[in-house]
Short mmCIF file of C-alpha atoms in Angstrom, two decimals:
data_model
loop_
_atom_site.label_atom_id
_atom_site.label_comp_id
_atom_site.label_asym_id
_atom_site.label_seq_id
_atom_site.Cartn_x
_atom_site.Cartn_y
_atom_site.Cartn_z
CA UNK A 79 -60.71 -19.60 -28.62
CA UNK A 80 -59.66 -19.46 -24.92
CA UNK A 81 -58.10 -23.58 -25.82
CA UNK A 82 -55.70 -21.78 -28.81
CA UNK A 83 -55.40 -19.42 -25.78
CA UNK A 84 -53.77 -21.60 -23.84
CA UNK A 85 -52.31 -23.68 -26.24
CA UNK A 86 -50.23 -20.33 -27.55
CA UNK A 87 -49.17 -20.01 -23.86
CA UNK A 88 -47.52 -23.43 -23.05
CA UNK A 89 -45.68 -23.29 -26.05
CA UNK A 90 -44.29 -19.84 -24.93
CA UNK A 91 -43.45 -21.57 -21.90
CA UNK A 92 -42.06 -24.00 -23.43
CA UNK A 93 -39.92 -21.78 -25.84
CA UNK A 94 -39.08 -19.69 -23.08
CA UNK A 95 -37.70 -22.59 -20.61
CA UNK A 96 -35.68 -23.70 -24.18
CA UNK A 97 -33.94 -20.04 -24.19
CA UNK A 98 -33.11 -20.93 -20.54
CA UNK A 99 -31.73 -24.03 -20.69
CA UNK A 100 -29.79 -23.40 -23.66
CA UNK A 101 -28.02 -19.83 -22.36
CA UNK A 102 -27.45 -21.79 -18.89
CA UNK A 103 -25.54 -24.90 -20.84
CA UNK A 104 -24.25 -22.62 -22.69
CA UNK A 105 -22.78 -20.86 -20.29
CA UNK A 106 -21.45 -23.87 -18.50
CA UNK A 107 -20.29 -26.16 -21.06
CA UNK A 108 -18.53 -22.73 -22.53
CA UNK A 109 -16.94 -21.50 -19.54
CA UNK A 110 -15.30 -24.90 -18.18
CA UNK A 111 -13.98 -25.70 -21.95
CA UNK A 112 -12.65 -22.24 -21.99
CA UNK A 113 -11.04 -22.41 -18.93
CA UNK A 114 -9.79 -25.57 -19.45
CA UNK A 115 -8.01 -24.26 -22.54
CA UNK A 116 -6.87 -21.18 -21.46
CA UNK A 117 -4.90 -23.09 -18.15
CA UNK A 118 -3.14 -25.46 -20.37
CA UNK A 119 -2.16 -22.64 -23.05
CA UNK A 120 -0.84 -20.75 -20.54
CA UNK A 121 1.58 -23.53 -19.17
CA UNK A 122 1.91 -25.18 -22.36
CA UNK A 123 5.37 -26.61 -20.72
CA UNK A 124 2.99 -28.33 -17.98
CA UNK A 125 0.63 -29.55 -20.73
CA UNK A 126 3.36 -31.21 -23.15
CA UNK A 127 4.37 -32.57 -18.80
CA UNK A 128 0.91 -34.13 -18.94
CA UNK A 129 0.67 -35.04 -22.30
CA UNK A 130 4.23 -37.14 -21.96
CA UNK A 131 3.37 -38.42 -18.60
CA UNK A 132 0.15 -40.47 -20.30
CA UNK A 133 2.20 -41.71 -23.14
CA UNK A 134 4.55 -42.51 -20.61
CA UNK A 135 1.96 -45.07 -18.84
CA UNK A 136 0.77 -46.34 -22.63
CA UNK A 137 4.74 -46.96 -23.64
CA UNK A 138 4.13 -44.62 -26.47
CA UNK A 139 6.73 -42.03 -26.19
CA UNK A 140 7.24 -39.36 -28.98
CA UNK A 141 9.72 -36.67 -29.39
CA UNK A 142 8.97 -33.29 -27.76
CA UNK A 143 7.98 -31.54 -30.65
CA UNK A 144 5.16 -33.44 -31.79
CA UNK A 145 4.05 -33.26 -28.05
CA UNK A 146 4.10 -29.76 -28.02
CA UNK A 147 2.12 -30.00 -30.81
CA UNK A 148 -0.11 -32.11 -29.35
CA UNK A 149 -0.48 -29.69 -26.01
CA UNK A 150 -1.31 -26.25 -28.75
CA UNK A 151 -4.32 -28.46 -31.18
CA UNK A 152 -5.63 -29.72 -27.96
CA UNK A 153 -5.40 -26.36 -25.30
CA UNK A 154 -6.41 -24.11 -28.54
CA UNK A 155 -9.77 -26.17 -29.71
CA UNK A 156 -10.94 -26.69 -26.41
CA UNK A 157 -10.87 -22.60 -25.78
CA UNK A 158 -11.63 -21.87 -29.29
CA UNK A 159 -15.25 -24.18 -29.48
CA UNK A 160 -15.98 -23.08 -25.34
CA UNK A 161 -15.54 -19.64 -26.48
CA UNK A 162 -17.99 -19.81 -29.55
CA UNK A 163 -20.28 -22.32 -28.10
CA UNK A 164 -20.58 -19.85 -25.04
CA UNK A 165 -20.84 -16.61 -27.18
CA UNK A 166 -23.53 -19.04 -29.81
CA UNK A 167 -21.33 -18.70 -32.82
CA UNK A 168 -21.06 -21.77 -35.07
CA UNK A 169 -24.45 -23.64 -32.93
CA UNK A 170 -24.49 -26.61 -34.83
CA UNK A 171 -20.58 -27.05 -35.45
CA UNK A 172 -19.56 -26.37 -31.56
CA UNK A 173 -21.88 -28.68 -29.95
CA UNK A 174 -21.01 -31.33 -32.57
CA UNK A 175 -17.63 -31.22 -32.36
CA UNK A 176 -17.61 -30.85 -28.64
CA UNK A 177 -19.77 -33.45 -28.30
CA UNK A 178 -17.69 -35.72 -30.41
CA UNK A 179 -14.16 -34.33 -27.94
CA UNK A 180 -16.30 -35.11 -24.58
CA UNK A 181 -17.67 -38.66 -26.34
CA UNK A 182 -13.87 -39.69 -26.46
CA UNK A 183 -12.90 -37.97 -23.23
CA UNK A 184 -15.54 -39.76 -21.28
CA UNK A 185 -14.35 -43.20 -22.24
CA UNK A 186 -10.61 -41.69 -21.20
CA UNK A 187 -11.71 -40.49 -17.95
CA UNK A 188 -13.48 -43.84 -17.13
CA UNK A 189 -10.68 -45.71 -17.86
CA UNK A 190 -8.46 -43.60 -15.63
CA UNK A 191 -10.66 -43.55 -12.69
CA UNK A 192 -10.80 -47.05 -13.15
CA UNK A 193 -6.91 -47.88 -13.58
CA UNK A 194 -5.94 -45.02 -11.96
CA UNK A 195 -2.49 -44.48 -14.20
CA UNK A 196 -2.00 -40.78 -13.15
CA UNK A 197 -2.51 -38.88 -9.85
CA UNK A 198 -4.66 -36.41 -12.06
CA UNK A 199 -6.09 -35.79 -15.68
CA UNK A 200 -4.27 -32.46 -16.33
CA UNK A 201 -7.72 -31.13 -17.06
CA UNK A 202 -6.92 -27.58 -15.77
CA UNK A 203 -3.51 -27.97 -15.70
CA UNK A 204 -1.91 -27.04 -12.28
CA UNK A 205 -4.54 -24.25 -11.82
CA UNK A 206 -7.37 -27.36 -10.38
CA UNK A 207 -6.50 -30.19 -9.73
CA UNK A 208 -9.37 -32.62 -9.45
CA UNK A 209 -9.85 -36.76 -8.40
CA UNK A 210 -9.65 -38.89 -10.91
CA UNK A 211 -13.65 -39.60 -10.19
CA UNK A 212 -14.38 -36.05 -10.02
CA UNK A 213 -13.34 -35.44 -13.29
CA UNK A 214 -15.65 -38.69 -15.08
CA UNK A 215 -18.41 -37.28 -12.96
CA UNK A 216 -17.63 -34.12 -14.80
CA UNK A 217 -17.74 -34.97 -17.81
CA UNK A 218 -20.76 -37.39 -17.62
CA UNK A 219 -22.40 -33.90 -16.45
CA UNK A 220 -21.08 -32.25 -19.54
CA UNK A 221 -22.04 -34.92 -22.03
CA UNK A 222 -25.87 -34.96 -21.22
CA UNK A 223 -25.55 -31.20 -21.41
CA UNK A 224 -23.86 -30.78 -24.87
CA UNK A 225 -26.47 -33.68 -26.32
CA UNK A 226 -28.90 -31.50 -25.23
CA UNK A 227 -26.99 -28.55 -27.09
CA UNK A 228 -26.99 -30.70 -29.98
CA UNK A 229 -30.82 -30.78 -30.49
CA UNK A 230 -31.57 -27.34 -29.54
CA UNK A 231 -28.90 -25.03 -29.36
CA UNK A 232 -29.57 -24.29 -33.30
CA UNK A 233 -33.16 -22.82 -32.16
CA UNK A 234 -31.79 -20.38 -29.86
CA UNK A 235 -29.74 -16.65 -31.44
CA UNK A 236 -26.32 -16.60 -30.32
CA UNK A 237 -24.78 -13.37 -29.73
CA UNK A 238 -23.05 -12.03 -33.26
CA UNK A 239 -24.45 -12.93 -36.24
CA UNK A 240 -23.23 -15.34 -38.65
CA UNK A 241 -21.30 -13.06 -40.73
CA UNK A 242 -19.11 -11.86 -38.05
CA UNK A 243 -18.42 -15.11 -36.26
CA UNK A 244 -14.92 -15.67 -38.42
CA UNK A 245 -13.55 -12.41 -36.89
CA UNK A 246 -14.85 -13.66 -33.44
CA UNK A 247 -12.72 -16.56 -33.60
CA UNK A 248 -9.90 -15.04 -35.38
CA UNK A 249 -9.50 -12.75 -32.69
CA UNK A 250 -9.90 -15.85 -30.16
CA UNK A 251 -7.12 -17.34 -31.99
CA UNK A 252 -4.52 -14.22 -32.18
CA UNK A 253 -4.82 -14.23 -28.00
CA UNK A 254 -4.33 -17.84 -27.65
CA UNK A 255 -1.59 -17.45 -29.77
CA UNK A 256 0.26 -14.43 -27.96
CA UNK A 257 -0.89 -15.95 -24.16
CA UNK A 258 1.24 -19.57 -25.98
CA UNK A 259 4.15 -17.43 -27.17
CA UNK A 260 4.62 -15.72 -24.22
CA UNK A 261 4.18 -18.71 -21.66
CA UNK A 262 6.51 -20.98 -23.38
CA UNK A 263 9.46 -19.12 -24.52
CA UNK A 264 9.77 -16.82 -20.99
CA UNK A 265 6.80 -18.40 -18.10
CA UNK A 266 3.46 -18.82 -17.63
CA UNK A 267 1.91 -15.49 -17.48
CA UNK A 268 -0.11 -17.25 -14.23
CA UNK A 269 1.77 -19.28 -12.22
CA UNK A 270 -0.45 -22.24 -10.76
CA UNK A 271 2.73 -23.84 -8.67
CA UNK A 272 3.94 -23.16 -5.09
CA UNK A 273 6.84 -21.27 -6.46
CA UNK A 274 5.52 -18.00 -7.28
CA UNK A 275 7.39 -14.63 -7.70
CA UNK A 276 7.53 -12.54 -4.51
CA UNK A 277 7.99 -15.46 -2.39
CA UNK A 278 10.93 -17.55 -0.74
CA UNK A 279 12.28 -20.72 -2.45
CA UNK A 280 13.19 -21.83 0.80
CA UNK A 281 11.12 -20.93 3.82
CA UNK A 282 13.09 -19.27 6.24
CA UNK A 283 12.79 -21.82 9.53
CA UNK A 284 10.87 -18.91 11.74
CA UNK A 285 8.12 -19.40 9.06
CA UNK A 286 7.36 -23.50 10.52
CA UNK A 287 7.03 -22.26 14.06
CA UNK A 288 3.92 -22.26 15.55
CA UNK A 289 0.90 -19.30 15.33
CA UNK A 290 -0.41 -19.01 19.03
CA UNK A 291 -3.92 -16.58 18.69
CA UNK A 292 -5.30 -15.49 21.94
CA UNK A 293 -9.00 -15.42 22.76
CA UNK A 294 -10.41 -12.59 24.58
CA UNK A 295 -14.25 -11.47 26.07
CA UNK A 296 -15.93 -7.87 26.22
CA UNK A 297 -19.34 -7.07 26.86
CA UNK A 298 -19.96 -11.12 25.58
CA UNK A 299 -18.29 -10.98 22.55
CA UNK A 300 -15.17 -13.49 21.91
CA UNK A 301 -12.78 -12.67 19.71
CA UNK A 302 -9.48 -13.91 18.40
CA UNK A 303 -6.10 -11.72 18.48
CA UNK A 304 -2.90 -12.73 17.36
CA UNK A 305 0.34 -11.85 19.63
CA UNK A 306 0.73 -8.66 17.66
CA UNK A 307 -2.52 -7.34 18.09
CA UNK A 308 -3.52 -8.23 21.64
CA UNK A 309 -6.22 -5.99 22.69
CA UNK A 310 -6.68 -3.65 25.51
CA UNK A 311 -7.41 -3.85 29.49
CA UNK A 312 -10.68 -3.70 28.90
CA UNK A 313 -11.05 -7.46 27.48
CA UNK A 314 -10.92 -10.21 29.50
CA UNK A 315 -8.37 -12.96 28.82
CA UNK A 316 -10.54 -16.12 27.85
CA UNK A 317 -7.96 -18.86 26.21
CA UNK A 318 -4.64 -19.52 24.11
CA UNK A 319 -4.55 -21.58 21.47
CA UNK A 320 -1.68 -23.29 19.25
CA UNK A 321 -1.99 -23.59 15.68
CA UNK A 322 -0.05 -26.12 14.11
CA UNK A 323 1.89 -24.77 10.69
CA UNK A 324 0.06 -24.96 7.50
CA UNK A 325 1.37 -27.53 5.42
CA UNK A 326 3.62 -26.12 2.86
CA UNK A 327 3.32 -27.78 -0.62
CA UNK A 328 7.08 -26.70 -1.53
CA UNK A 329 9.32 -30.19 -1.39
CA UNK A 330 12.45 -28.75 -3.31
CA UNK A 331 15.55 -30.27 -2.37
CA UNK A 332 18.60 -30.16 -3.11
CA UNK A 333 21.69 -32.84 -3.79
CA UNK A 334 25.33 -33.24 -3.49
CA UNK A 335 25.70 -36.27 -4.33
CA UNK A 336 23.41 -38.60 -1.69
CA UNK A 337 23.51 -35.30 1.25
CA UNK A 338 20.73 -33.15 0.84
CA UNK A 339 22.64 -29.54 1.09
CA UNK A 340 19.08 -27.17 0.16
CA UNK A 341 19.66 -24.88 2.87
CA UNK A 342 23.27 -24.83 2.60
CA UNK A 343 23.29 -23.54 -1.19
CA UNK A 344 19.79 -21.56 -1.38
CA UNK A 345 20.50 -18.40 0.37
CA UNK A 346 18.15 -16.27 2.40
CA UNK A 347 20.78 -13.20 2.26
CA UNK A 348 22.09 -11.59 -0.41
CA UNK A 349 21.88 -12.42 -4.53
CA UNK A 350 21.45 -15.55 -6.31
CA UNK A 351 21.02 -17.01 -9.31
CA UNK A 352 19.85 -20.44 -10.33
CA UNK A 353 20.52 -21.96 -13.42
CA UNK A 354 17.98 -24.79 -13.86
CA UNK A 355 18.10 -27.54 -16.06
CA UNK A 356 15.45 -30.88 -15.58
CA UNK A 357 17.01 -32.32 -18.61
CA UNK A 358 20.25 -32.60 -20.13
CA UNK A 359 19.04 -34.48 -23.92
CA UNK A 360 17.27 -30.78 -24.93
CA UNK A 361 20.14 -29.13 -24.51
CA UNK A 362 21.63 -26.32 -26.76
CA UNK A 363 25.36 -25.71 -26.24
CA UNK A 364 25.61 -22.56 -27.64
CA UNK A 365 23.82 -21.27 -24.36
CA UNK A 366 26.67 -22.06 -22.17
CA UNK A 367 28.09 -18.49 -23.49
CA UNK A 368 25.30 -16.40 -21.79
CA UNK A 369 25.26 -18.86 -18.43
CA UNK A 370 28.92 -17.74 -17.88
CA UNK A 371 28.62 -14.45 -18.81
CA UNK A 372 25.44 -14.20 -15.81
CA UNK A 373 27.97 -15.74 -13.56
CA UNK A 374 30.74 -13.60 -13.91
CA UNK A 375 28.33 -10.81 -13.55
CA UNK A 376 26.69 -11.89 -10.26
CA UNK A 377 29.97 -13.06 -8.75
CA UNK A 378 31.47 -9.67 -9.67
CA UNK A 379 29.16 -7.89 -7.91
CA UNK A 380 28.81 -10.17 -4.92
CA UNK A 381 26.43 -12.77 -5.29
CA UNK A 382 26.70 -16.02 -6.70
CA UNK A 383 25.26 -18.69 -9.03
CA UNK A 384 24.79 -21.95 -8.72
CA UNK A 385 22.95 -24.90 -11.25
CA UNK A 386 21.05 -27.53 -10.32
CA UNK A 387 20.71 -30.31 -12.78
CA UNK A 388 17.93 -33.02 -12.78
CA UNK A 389 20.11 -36.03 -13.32
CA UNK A 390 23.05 -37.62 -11.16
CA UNK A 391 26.67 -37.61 -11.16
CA UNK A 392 27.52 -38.44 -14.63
CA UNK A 393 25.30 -35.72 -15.92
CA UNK A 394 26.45 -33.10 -13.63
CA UNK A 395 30.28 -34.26 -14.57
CA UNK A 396 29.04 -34.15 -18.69
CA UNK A 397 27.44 -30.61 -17.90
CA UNK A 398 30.51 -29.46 -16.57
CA UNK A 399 32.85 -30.45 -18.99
CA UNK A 400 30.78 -29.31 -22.00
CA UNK A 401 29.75 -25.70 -20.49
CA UNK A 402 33.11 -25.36 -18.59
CA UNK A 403 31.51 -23.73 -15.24
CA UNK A 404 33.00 -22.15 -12.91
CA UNK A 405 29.94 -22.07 -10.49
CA UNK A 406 28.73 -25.04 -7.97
CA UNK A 407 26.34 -27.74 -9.80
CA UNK A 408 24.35 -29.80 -8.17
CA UNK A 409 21.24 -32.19 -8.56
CA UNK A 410 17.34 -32.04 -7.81
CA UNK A 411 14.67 -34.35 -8.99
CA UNK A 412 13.84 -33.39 -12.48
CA UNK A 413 9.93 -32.85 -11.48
CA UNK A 414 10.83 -30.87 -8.31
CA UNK A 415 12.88 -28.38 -10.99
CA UNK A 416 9.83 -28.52 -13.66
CA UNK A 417 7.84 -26.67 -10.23
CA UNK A 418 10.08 -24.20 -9.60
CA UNK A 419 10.81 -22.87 -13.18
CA UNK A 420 9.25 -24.14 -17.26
CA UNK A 421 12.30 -24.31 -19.65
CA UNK A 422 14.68 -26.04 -21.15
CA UNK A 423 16.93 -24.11 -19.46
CA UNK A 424 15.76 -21.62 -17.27
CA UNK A 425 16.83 -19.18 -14.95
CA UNK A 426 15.63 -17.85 -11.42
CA UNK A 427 16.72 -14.30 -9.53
CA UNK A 428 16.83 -14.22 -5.88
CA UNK A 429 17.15 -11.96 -3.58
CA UNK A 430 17.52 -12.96 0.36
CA UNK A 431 15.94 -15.93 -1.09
CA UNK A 432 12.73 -14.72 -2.14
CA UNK A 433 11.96 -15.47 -5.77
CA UNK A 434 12.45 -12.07 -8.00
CA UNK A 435 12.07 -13.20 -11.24
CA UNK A 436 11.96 -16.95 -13.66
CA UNK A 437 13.04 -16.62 -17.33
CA UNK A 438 13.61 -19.40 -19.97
CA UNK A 439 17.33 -18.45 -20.91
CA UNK A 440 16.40 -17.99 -24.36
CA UNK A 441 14.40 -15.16 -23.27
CA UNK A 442 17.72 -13.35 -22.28
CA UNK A 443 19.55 -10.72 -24.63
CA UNK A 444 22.59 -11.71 -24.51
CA UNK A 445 23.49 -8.61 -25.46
CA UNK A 446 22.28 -7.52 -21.88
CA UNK A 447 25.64 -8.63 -20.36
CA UNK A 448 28.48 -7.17 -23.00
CA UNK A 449 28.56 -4.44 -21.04
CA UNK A 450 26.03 -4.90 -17.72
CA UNK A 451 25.29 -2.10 -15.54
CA UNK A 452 24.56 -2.58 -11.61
CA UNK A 453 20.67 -2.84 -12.63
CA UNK A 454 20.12 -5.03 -15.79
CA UNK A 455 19.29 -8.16 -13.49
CA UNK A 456 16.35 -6.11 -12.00
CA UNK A 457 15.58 -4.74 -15.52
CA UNK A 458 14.50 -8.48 -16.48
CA UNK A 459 11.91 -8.73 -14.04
CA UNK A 460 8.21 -8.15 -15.23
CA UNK A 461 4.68 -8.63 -14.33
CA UNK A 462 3.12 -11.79 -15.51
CA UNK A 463 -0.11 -11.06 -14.34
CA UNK A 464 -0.38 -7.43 -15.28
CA UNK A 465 0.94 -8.76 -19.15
CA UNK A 466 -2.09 -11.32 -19.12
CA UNK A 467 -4.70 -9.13 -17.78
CA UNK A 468 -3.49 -6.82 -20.74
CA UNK A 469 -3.92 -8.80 -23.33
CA UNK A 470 -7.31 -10.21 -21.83
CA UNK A 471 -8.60 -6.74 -21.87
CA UNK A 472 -7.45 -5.99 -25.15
CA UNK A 473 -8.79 -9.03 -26.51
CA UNK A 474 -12.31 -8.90 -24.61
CA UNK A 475 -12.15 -5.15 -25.52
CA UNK A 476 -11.99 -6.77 -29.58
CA UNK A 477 -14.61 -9.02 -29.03
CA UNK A 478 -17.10 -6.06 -27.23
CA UNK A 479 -16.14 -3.58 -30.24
CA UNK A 480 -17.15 -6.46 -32.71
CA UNK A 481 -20.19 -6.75 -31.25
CA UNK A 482 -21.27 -3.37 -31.05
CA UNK A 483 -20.56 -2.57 -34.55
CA UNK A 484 -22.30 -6.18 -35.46
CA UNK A 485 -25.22 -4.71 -33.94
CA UNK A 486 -25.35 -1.56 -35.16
CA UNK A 487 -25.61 -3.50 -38.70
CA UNK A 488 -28.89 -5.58 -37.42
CA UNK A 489 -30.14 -2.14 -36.45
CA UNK A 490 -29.23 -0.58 -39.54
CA UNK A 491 -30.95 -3.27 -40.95
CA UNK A 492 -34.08 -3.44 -39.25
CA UNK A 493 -34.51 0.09 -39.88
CA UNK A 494 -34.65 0.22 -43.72
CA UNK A 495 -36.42 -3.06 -43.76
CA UNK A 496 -39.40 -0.90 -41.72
CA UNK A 497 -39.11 1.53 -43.91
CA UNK A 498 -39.57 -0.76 -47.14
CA UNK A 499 -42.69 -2.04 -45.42
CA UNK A 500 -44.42 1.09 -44.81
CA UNK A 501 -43.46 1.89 -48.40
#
């Protein structure tokens, strides 16, 4: 008796450390597919940059729209199977197929840390950027945990039950799908690169000099002060020391011609606009209509516009004949533009050169500018953040509803099946 005793116990234990594990890798083979799927849906321009920049390497180049393509099946399934697997919906399918995605990724990554064709996989888009041996290391990690998923994930409850797991991944789908719409046809609703809004473009040059802190003693205690804040009589003056400047990750630059003119035509004072285009083949020409209309507008009231083009000469003379501007075009490297702004064609707002708002231009109303007040340039600025942790919460506020009222059925449940056995 007291053997089946302990018998009975171990394989608690043992069911017990099972749960565990499972929840834990769970938890952490979820949450890194998840977020690696949500940071490439949300810069799905940066993704289709990745995805084009490895066929570049292979000499397998493909037109843009089967990339993009490429950038939503791959962003959408590695959210949509983190999400489930994390949640347990779908046990057997999730860690399968994941599994099988990982299986082929880990023979990618090896290859890349090995040949090193790229600075970085893309795995998290701009948001992490990891070594090229971080990121095998990773996902050797990953595969041992989802082949342990495969033989026992099935053994542990997920969280919904399996008639309610379409509607979890339906509505997993609808906010991939609006977070997609939204990032590629106006901007990423986060923005991962060193030009976000609210900031300068272009440093202004008292932002390089050098932070001197001050170090100062009272009853033992050192502490720090910056010039601004220098403390009172009472301390005692201990040291100065220098800082040098952080190093700033912005390198946008500007061209005319072989002269780099960035400061000249970025200006700290006043209103600016920037038309920016990194390629000339995906362009529509029916937009030239709307670029000269935001000229006239901004030059009416002051300010001024000015384009900068990620090709040389001939492009910026082929741009200029076929959108007739009246505005100052210059050139940038194409990848330096891709930083600043996603798009086509898109468009930035300054204002004494700090960064008010970026659109795509098709995200524009034309109709906006027929007949412009002194505001409608302001009236196109918007919260990226705020929209994303919107829809999150509406979303996760979906999924928490779903699960509620999927529980309430299991109670519901439970109770009349008690009831038929005391019957």
């Amino acid at each position: 008796m007291e053997t089946k005793t302990q018998e009975l116990t171990e394989v608690a234990k043992h069911d017990s450390l099972t749960v565990a594990l499972v929840w834990i890798f769970r938890i952490l083979v979820g949450g890194t597919f998840i977020m690696s799927g949500l940071t490439k849906m949300i810069d799905l321009y940066g993704s289709v940059y990745k995805i084009e920049q490895y066929l570049a390497v292979w000499d397998m180049m493909q037109p843009r729209t089967l990339v993009l393509g490429m950038a939503i099946c791959l962003s959408g399934v590695e959210f949509l199977l983190g999400f489930l697997l994390l949640l347990g919906c779908y046990k057997r399918s999730a860690s399968y197929l994941l599994t099988m995605i990982m299986a082929g990724m880990l023979v990618l990554s090896a290859y890349i840390m090995i040949a090193d064709p790229v600075d970085d996989c893309g795995c998290f888009g701009d948001f992490l950027v990891i070594s090229n041996t971080a990121t095998f290391l990773k996902n050797v990690v990953l595969v041992a945990m989802l082949v342990y998923l495969c033989l026992r994930n099935s053994r542990v409850d997920g969280l919904f039950t399996t008639y309610s797991q379409w509607l979890v991944a339906f509505f997993a789908i609808l906010y991939l799908c609006v977070i997609g719409y939204f990032g590629f046809n106006v901007q990423p609703l986060a923005d991962f690169r060193p030009y976000p809004v609210g900031t300068y473009l272009i440093p202004p040059a008292d932002d390089e000099e050098t932070d001197i802190k001050f170090v100062y003693e009272k009853n033992g205690v050192k502490e720090t002060f910056s010039v601004d804040n220098l403390p009172d009589s009472t301390w005692t003056f201990v040291d100065r020391i220098e800082e040098a400047p952080v190093a700033d990750k912005r390198n946008f630059a500007v061209f005319d011609g072989d002269e780099e003119v960035t400061e000249d035509v970025i200006s700290n004072e006043g209103n600016q606009l920037l038309l920016l285009i990194p390629e000339l083949s995906t362009i529509d020409v029916s937009s030239t209509y709307l670029i000269n209309e935001m000229n006239r507008y901004i030059t009416s009231r002051g300010g001024d516009m000015i384009g900068i083009i990620g090709t040389g000469a001939e492009g910026i003379e082929q741009w200029r004949d076929i959108s007739m501007a009246s505005y100052d075009i210059y050139s940038a490297d194409d990848t330096s533009i891709k930083e600043v702004a996603r798009g086509n064609v898109a468009m930035v707002y300054l204002k004494d050169g700090i960064i008010q708002w970026k659109r795509t231009l098709t995200s524009i109303d034309s109709d906006l500018f027929v007949s412009p007040d002194d505001s409608v340039l302001d009236r196109l600025a918007y919260s990226g953040r705020s929209y994303l942790g919107l829809f999150t919460l509406v979303f996760l506020g979906l999924e928490l509803a779903l699960w509620i009222v999927d529980r309430s059925g299991r109670a519901v449940k439970l109770h009349f099946t008690r009831k038929n056995r005391k019957k």
